[in-house]
C-alpha atoms as one frame of an Amber mdcrd trajectory, in Angstrom:
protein
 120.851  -6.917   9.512 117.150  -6.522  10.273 114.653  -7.022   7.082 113.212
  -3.099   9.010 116.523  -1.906   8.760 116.854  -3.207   5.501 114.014  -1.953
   4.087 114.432   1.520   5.650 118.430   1.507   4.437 117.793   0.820   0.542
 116.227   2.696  -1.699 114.524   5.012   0.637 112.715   7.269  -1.525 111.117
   3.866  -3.431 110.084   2.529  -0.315 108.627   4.870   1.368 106.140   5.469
  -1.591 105.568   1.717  -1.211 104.797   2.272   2.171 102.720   4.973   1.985
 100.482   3.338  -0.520 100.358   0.538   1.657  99.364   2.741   4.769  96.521
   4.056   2.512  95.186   0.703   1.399  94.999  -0.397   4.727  93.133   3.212
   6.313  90.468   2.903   3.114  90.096  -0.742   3.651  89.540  -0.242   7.482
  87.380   2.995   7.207  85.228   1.307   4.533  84.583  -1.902   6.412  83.676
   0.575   9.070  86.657  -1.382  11.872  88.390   1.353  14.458  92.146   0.829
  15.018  91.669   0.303  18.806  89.334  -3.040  17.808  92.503  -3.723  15.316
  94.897  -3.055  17.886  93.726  -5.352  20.475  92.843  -8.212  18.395  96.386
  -8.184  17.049  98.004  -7.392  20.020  99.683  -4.339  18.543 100.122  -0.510
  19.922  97.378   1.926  18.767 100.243   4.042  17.754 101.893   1.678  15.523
  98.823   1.137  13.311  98.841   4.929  13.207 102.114   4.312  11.974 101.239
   1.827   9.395  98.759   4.152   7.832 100.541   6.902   7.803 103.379   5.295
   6.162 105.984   5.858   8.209 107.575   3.034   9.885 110.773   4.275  10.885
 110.192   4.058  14.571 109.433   0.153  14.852 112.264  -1.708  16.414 114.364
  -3.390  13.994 113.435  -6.891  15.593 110.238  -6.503  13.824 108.841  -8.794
  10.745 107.639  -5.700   9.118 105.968  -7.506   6.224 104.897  -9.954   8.828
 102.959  -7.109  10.477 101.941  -5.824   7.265  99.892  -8.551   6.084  98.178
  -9.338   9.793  96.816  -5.827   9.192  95.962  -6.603   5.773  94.643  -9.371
   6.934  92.005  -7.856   9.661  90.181  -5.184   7.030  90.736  -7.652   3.943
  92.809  -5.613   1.902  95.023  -6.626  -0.749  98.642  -5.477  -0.487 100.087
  -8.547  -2.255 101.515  -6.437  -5.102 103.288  -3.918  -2.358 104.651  -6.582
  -0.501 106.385  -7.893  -3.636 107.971  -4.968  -4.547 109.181  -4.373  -0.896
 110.691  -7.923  -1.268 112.208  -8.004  -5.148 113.911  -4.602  -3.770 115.293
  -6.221  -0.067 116.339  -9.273  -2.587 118.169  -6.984  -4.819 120.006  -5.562
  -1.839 120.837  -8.803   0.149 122.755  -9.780  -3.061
């Protein structure tokens, strides 16, 4: 099993919270360092659309071959924002599960 189908089969309710507080780190991070998604986009090689994604929390429609974390902190990454503490909790949860 995929770590995005995973993630998306356990706990769904608790993870997408964690998701959607990710996806607004990552918008308020980007807005404030004044970076558009398209510059994000290309330099990462991603779809505009996923990124839209991202922010908006909602990353059901990713393919499950995906490194969603992976993704996550590349994005992070590009409009220094700190989703350390999100990540985690995505991870103790997938952990919990994968026992």
């Amino acid at each position: 099993m995929s770590e995005l189908q995973i993630i998306l089969k356990s706990r769904p309710e608790e993870k997408k919270k964690i998701l959607i507080t990710i996806g607004e780190k990552l918008s308020k991070s980007r807005k404030s360092s004044r970076k558009k998604l398209e510059g994000i986009a290309k330099k990462l090689n991603f779809s505009l659309e996923m990124l839209k994604d991202i922010e908006a929390g909602n990353i059901s429609k990713f393919p499950p071959t995906i490194h969603i974390t992976g993704f996550l902190r590349a994005f992070a990454e590009k409009v220094s924002c700190d989703i350390s503490l999100e990540l985690e909790q995505l991870i103790q949860q997938e952990s919990s599960i994968m026992k």
